[in-house]
Coordinates of C-alpha atoms and ligand atoms in Angstrom, one line a residue:
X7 CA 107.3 95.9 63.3
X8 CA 109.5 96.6 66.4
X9 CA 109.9 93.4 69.0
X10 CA 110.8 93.0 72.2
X11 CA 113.6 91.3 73.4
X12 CA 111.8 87.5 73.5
X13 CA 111.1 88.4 69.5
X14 CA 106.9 89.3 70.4
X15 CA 106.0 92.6 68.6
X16 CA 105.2 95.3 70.7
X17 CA 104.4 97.6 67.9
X18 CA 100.2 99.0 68.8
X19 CA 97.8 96.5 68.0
X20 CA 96.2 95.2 65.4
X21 CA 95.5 91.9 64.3
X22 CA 96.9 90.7 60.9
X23 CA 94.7 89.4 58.4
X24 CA 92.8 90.6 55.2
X25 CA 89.4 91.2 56.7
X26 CA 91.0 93.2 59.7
X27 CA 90.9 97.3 58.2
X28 CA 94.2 99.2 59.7
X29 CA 93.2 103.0 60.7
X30 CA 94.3 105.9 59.4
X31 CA 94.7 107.6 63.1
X32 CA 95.8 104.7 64.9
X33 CA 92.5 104.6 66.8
X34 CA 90.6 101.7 67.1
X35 CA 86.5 101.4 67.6
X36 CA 85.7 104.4 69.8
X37 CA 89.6 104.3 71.5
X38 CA 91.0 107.3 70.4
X39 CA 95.4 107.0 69.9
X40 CA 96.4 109.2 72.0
X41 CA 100.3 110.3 72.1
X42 CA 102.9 111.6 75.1
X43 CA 101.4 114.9 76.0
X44 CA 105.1 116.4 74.9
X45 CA 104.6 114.5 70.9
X46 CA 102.3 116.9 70.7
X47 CA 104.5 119.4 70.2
X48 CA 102.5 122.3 70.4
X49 CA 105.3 124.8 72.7
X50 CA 103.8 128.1 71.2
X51 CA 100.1 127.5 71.5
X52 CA 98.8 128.1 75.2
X53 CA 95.1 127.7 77.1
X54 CA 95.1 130.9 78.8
X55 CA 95.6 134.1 77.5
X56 CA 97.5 136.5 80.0
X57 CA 99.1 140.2 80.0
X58 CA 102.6 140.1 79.9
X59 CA 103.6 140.7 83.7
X60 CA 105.0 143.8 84.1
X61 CA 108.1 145.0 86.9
X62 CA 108.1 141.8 88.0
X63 CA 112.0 141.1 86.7
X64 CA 113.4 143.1 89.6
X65 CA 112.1 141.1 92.1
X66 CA 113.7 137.5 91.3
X67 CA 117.4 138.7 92.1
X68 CA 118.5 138.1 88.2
X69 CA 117.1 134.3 88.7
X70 CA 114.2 134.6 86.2
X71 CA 114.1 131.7 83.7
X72 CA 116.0 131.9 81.3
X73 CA 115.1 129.1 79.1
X74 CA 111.6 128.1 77.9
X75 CA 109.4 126.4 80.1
X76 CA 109.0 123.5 78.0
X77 CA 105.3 122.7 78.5
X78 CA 103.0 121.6 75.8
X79 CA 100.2 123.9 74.8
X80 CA 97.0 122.9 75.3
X81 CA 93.4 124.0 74.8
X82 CA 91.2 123.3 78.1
X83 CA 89.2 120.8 75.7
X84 CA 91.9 119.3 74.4
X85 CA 94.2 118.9 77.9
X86 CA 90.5 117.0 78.9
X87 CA 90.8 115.1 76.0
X88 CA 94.2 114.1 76.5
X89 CA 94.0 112.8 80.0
X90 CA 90.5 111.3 79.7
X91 CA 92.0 109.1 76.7
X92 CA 94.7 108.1 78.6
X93 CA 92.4 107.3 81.4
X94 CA 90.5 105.0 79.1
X95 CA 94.0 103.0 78.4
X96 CA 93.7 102.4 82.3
X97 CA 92.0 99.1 83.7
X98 CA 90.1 100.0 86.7
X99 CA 88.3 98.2 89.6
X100 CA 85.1 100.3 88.6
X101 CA 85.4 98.5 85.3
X102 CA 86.1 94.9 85.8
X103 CA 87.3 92.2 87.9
X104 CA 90.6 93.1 88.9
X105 CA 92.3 89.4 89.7
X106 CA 95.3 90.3 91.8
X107 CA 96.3 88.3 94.0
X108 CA 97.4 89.7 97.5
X109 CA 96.3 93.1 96.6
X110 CA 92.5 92.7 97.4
X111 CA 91.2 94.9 94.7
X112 CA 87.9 95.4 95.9
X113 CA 85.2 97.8 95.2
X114 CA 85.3 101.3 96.5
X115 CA 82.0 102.3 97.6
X116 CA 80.7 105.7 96.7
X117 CA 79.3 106.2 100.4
X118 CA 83.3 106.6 101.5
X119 CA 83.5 109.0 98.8
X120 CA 81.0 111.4 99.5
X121 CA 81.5 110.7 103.6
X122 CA 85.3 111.8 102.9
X123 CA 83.9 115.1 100.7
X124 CA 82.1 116.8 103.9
X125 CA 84.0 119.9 104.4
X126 CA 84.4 118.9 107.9
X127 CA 87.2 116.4 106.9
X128 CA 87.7 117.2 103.2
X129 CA 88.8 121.0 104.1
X130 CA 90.9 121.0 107.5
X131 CA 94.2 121.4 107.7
X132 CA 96.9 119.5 110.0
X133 CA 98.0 123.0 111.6
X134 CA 95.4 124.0 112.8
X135 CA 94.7 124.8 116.3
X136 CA 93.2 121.6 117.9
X137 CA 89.9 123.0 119.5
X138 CA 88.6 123.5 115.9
X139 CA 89.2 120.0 114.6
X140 CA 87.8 117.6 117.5
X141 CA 84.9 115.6 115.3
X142 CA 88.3 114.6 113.4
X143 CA 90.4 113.6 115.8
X144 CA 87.4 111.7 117.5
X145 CA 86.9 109.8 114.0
X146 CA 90.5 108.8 114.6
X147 CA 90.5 107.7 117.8
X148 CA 86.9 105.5 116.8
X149 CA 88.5 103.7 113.8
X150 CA 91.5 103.2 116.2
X151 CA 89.1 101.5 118.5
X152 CA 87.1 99.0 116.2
X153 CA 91.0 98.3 114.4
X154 CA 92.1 97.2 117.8
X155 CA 88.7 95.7 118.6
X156 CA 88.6 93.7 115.2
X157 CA 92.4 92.6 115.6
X158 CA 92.0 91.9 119.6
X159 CA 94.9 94.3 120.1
X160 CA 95.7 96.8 122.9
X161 CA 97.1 99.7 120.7
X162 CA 97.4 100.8 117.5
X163 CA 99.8 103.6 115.5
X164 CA 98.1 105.1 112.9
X165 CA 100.2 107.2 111.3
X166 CA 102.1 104.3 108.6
X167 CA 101.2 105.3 105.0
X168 CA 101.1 102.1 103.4
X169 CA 101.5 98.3 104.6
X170 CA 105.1 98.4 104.3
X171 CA 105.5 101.5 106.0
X172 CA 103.9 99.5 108.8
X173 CA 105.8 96.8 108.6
X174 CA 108.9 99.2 109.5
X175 CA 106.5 101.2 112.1
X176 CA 106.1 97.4 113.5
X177 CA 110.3 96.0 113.1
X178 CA 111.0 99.3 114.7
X179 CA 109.1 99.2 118.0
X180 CA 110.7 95.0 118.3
X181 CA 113.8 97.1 117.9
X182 CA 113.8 99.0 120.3
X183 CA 112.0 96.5 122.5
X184 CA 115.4 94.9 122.2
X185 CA 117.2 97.7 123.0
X186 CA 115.6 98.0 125.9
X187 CA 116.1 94.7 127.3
X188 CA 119.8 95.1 126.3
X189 CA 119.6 92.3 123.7
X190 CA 119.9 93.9 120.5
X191 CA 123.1 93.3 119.7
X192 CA 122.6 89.8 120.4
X193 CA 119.5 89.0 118.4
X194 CA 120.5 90.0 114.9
X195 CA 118.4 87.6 112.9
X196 CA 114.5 87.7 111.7
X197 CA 112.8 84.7 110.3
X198 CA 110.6 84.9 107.0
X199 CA 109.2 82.2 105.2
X200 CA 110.1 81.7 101.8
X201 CA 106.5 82.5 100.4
X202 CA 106.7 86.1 102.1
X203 CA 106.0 89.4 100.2
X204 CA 109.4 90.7 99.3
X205 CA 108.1 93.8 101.7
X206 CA 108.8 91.3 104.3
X207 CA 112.6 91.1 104.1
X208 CA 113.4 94.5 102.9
X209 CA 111.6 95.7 106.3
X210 CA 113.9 93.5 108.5
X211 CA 116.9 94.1 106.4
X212 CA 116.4 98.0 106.6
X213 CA 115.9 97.9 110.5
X214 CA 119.9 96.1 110.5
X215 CA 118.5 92.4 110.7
X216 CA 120.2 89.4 108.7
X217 CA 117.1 87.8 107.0
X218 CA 116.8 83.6 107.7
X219 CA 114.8 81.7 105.4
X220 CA 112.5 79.4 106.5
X221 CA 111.3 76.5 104.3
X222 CA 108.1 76.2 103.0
X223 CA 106.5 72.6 104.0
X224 CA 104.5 70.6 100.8
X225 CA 101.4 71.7 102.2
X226 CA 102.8 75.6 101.3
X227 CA 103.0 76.6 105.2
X228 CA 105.6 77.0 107.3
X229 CA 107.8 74.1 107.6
X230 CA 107.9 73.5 111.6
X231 CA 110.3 71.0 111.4
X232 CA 112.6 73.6 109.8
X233 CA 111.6 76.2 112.4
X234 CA 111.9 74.2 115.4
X235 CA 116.3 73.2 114.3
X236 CA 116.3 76.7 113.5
X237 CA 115.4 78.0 116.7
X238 CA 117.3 74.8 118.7
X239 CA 120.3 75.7 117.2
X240 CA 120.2 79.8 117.5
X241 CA 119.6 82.1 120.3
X242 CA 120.1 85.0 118.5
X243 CA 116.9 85.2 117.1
X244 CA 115.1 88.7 117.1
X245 CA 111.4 87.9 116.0
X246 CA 109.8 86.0 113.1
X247 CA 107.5 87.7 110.2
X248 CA 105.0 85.5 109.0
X249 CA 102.0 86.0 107.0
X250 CA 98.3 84.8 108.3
X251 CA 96.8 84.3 105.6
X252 CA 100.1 83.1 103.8
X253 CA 100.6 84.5 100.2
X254 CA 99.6 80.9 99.0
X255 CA 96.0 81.8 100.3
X256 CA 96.4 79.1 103.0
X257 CA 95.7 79.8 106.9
X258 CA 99.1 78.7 108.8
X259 CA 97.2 76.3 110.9
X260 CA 100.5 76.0 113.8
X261 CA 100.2 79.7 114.0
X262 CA 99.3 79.1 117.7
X263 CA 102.4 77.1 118.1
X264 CA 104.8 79.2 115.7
X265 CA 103.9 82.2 118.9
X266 CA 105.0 80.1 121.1
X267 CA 108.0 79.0 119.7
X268 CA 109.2 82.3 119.2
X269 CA 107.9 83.6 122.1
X270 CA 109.9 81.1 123.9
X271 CA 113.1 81.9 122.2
X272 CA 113.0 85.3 123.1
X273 CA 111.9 86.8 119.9
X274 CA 109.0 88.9 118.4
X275 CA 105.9 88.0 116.3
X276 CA 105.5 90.4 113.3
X277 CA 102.5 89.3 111.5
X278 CA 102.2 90.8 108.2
X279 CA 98.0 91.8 107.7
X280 CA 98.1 92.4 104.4
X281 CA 95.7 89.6 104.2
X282 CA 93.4 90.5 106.9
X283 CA 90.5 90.5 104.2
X284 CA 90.2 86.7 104.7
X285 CA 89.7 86.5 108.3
X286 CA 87.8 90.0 109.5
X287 CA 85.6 89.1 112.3
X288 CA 86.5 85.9 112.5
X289 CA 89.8 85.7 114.1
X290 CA 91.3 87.8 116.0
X291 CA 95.0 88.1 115.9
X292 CA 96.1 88.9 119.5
X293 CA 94.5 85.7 120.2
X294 CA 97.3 84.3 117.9
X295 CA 100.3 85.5 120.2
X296 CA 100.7 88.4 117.2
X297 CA 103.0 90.8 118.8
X298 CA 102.6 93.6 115.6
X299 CA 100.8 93.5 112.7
X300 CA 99.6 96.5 110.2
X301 CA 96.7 96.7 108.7
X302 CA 96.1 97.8 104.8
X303 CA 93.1 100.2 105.1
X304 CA 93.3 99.9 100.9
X305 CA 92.8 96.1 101.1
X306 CA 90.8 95.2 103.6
X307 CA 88.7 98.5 104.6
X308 CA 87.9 99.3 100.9
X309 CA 89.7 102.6 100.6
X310 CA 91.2 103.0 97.1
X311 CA 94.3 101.8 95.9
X312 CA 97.1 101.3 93.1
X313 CA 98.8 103.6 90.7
X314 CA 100.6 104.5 93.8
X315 CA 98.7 105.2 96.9
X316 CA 97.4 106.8 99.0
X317 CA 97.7 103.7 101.4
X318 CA 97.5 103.7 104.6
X319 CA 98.5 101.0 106.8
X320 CA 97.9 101.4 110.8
X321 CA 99.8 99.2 112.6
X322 CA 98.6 97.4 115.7
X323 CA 100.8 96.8 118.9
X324 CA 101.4 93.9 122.0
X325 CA 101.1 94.9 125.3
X326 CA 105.0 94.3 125.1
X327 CA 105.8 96.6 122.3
X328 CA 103.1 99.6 122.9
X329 CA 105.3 101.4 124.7
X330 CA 107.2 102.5 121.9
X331 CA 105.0 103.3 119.3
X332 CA 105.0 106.4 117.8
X333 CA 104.0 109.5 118.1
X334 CA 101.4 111.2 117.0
X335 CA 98.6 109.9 118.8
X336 CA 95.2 110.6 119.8
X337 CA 93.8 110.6 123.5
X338 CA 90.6 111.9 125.1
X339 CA 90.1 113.5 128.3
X340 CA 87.9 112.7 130.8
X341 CA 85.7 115.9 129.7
X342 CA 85.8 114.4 125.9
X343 CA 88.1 116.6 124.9
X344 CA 90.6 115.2 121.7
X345 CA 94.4 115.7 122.0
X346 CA 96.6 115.0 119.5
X347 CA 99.8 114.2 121.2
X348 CA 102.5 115.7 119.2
X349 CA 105.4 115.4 121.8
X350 CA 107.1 112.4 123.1
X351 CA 106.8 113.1 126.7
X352 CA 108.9 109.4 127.2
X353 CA 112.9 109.4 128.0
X354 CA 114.5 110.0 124.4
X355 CA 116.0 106.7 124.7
X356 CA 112.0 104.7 124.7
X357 CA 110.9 106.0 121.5
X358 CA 111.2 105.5 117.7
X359 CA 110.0 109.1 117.4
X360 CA 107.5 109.8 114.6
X361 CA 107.4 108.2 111.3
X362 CA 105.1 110.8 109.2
X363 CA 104.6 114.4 109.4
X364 CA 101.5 115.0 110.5
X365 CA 99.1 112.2 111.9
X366 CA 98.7 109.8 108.6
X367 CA 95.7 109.8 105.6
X368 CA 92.9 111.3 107.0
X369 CA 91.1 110.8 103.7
X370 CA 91.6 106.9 104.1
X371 CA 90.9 107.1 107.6
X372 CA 87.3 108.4 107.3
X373 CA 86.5 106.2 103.9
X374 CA 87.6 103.2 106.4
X375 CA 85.6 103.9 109.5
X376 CA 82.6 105.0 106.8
X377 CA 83.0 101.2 105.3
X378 CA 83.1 99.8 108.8
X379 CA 80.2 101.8 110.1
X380 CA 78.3 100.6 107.0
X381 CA 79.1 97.0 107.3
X382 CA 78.8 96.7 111.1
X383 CA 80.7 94.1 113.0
X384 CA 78.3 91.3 111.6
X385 CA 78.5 92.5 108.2
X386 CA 82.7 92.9 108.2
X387 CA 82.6 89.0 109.3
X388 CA 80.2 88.4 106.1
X389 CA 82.8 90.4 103.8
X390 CA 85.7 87.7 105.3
X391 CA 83.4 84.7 104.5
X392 CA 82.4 85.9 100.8
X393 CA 85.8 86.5 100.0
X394 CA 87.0 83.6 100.7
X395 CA 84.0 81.8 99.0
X396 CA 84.6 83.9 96.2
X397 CA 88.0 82.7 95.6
X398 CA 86.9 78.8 96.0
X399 CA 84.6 79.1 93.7
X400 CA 87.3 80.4 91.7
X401 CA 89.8 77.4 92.3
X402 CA 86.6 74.8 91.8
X403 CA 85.4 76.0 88.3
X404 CA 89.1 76.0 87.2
X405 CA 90.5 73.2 88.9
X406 CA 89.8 70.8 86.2
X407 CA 91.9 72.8 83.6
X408 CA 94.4 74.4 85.5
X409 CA 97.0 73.0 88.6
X410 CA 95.5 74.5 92.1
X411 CA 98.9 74.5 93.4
X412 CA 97.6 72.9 96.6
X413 CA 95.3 70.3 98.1
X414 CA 92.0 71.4 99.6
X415 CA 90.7 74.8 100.2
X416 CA 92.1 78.1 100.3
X417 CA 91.3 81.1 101.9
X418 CA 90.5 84.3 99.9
X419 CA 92.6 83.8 96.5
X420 CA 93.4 80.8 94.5
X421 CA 97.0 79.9 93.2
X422 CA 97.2 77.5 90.5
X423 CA 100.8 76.4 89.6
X424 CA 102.3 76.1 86.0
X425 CA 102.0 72.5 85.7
X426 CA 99.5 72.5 83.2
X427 CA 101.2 74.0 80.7
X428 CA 104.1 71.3 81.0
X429 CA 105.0 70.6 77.3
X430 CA 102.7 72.8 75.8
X431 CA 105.4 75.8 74.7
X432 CA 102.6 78.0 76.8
X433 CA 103.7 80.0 79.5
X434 CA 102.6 81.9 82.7
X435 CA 103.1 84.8 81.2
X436 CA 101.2 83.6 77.8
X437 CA 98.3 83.0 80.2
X438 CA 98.3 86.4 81.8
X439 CA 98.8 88.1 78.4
X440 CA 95.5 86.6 77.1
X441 CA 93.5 87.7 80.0
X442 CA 94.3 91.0 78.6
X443 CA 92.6 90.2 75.6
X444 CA 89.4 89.5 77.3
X445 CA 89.1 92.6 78.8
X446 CA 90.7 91.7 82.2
X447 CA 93.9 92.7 84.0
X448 CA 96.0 89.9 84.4
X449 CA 96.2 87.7 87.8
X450 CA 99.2 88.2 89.6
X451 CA 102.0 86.2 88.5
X452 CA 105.2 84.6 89.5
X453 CA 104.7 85.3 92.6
X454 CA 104.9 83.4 95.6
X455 CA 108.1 82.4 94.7
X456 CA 107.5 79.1 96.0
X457 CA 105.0 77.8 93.4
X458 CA 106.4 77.2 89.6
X459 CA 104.9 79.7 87.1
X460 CA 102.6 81.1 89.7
X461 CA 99.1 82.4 89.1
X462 CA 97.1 84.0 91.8
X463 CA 93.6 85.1 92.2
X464 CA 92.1 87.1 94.1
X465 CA 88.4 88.0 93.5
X466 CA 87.4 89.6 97.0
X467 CA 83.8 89.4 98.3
X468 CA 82.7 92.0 95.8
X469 CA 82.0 90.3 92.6
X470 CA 79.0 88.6 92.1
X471 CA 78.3 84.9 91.0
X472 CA 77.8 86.5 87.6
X473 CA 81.1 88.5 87.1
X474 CA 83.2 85.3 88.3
X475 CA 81.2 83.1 86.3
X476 CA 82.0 85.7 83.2
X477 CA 85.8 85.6 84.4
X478 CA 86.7 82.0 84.9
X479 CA 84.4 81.8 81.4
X480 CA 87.7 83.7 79.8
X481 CA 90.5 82.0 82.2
X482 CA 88.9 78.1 81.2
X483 CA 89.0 79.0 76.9
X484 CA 93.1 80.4 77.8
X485 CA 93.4 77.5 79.8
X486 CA 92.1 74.7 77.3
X487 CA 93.8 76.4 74.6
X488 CA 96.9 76.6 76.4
X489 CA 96.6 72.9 77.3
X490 CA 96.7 72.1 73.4
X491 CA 99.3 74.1 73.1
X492 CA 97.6 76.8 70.9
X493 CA 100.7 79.0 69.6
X494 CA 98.7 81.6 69.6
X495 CA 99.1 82.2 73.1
X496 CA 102.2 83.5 73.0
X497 CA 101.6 87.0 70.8
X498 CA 99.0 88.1 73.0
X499 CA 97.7 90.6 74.2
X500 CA 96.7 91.3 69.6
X501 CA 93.9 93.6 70.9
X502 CA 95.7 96.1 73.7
X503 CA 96.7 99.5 72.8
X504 CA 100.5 97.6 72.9
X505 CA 101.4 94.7 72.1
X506 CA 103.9 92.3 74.3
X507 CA 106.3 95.0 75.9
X508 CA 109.6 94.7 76.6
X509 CA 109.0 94.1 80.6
X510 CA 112.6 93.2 80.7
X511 CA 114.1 96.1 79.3
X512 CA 112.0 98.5 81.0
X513 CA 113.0 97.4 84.8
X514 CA 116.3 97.0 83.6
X515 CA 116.6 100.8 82.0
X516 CA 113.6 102.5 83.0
X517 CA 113.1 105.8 80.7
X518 CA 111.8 108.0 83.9
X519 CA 112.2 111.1 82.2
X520 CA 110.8 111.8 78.5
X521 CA 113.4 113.9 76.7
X522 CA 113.4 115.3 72.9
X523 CA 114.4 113.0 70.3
X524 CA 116.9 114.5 68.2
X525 CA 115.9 116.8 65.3
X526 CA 116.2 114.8 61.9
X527 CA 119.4 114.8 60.0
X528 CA 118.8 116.8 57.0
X529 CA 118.4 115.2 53.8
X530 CA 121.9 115.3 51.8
Ligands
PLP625 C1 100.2 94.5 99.8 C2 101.1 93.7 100.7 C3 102.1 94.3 101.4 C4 102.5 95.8 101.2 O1 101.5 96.7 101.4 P1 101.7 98.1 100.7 O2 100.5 98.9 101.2 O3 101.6 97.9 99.2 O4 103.0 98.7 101.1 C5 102.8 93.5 102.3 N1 102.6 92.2 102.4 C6 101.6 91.6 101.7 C7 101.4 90.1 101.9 C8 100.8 92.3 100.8 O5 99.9 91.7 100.1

């Protein structure tokens, strides 16, 4: 049995015992093995059936291919197959409760889908001429206006691809806000609380900034007593990024205050939206002093997210730093005509220039506005307040066998802390690997940094009673089992495809690239 580097086999599963039968194929109930599409090793077999091309060899200038292509061979049936096995090794939000915390994994709602299908959206193309694409350009300008409605903010870039493109659309413009006021070789430092999504710092480090720490308090907000020496004993202080609500699912409550303090210094307030989810229609962050801020259309505005995208993460603006957002953006005329403005028609010296090709993800764009439209502004301030009930009901059914890693209530996920499984052998880790047992993804884990063994929750306002009572059903057996320090734990997941992987080994030398093992030695 092959084991990963903490000794846990990571050979495919099965459970040991006499009554459990081991199959011939490797598959397991209906859950068909399925093997790298190159294992299969079929290079001579092909789907299609064509004519050798003829005269075509004169044409590439002696750089025809040489070498085989080195695909596999595949029937149509069986490339189906392949990829709808693999897709059944995938967890999914359309199949379960999907627990991340700070990712808002909500439902996707069909409606988006079939809204983002119309030809009208689904079939345009960014070149062309502008006359023939108005109704898409006026969607874009009408979700700018309810994103800068909801957020109480005067502008908006849309164009970000993800929330951490945002965040760099966002440290860009207080960049060159600075530059303009001749300060930006002065004010060289950004502030980011210790509980901040690494996102956070990389964004201020990549824009030339020296990142500062700032404490977290034992209530798991900012630490004003920290902030306020920090900013008595500095003035070279370029802006602050904080998160409202923080990654420990707790509302900063001197948010008001931490403005003004900055504000006062000199500096800028990037607030990072990830977590916009909890607060929708209830608080509006320019009323908070927010200076930037982007917004994750795939968290909060339901359009689809992980394995890698497509985010989108619009990015709302101050009075003070709208005049260096970037270009592309969308204006009207008084005779309703749409314009996408394309040029920077500022001095070369006002503008970050353009941070995408074209004008962002159009597809997210028209699933958002279709889940905004849907909800109306009442119903977007309902989707705050379930998911933020959601999650305390979460943090209440558990809180008797696991450690809420605060006091009180929290905002839209629930972090419990590792101090349950003090002395038990049982770890984090253990916990999350079980939940993969019972036929859920795990929470997210470790993470903030500030709480010991960290688990996070998030269930978002789309699961019903039922589903979290189904959940927390699994999470309270792990937990009680954990708490007597069940050994068993710690081999989990038995029932996954895989067993306990080496997570270690694969950050440390990822294999990107599959390559052929080496043909056998032959027998002497
Ligand atoms: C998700 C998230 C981000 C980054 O957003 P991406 O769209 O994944 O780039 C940043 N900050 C917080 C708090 C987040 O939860």
């Amino acid at each position: 049995m092959t084991m990963n580097t903490q000794g846990r086999p990571t050979s495919p599963a099965h459970i040991d015992g006499p009554d459990i039968p081991q199959t011939v194929s490797g598959s397991k109930g209906l859950l068909q093995a399925e093997p790298l599409i190159f294992e299969t090793e079929r290079w001579n077999a092909t789907g299609v059936d064509l004519p050798e091309p003829k005269g075509t060899g004169h044409r590439l200038g002696g750089l025809g291919r040489k070498q085989k292509v080195g695909l596999p061979g595949l029937s149509e049936p069986e490339a189906m197959r392949h990829y709808v096995r693999l897709s059944q090794k995938n967890y999914a939000i359309d199949l379960g409760l999907f627990p991340l915390g700070s990712c808002t994994m909500k439902h996707n709602p069909r409606l988006n889908e079939k809204i983002a299908r119309l030809a009208g959206f689904a079939d345009i193309h960014p070149m062309q001429p502008q006359a023939t694409v108005q109704g898409a350009l006026e969607l874009i300008d009408e979700l700018a206006s309810w994103l800068k409605t909801l957020t109480g903010m005067p502008a908006v870039a849309m164009s970000p691809k993800a929330g951490a493109h945002g965040e760099l659309c966002g440290m860009l413009a207080i960049r060159k806000a600075l530059e303009m006021r001749g300060e930006l070789s002065r004010r060289t430092r950004v502030l980011v609380p210790a509980s901040a999504h690494g996102t956070n710092p990389a964004t201020a480090a990549q824009c030339g900034f020296v990142v500062d720490e700032i404490k977290a308090g034992p209530d798991g907000r900012v630490n004003m007593e920290s902030l306020r020496e920090k900013l008595a004993v500095t003035d070279d202080v370029a802006g602050i990024m904080l998160t409202n609500p923080n990654t420990c699912g707790l509302f900063e409550r001197d948010i008001r205050e931490i403005a003004d303090l900055i504000h006062e210094a000199g500096g800028y307030f990037y607030c990072d939206g990830a977590n916009f989810n909890a607060i929708v229609g209830r608080v509006r962050p320019g009323d908070l002093g927010v200076d930037a801020m982007h917004i994750n259309l795939h968290k909060t505005f339901s359009t689809p997210h992980g394995g890698g995208g497509p985010g989108s993460g619009p990015t709302v603006l101050s009075e003070a730093l709208a005049p260096y957002a970037p270009v592309p953006f969308v204006v009207c005329d008084e005779d309703g005509v749409y314009q996408l403005i394309e040029e920077d028609r500022r001095a070369a010296e006002q503008t970050m220039g353009r941070m995408v090709a074209f004008h962002g993800q159009m597809g997210m764009f028209v699933r958002a506005l279709t889940y905004m439209l849907s909800h109306g502004a009442d119903g977007l301030k309902q989707v705050a307040e379930d998911a933020v009930l959601n999650a305390n009901y979460i943090q209440a059914r558990l809180k008797s066998v696991m450690s809420p890693a605060f006091d009180g209530y929290c905002m839209h996920e629930a972090l419990f802390s590792d101090a349950f499984l003090d002395e038990t052998g049982v770890e984090t880790i253990d916990i999350a690997k079980a939940l993969i047992d019972e036929g859920y993804h795990p929470m997210t884990m470790y993470f903030p940094l500030v709480v010991h063994g960290a688990m996070l929750i998030e269930p978002t306002e789309t699961e019903s009673r039922a589903e979290l009572d189904r959940f927390c059903d699994a999470l309270e057996a792990i937990a009680k089992r954990a708490a007597a320090g069940d050994e068993v734990l710690k081999g989990a997941p038995y029932l996954a495809p895989m067993r306990r992987l080496d997570e270690t080994r694969a950050a440390r030398k990822p294999v990107l690239k599959w390559t052929a093992p080496e043909p056998a030695m032959a027998a002497e």
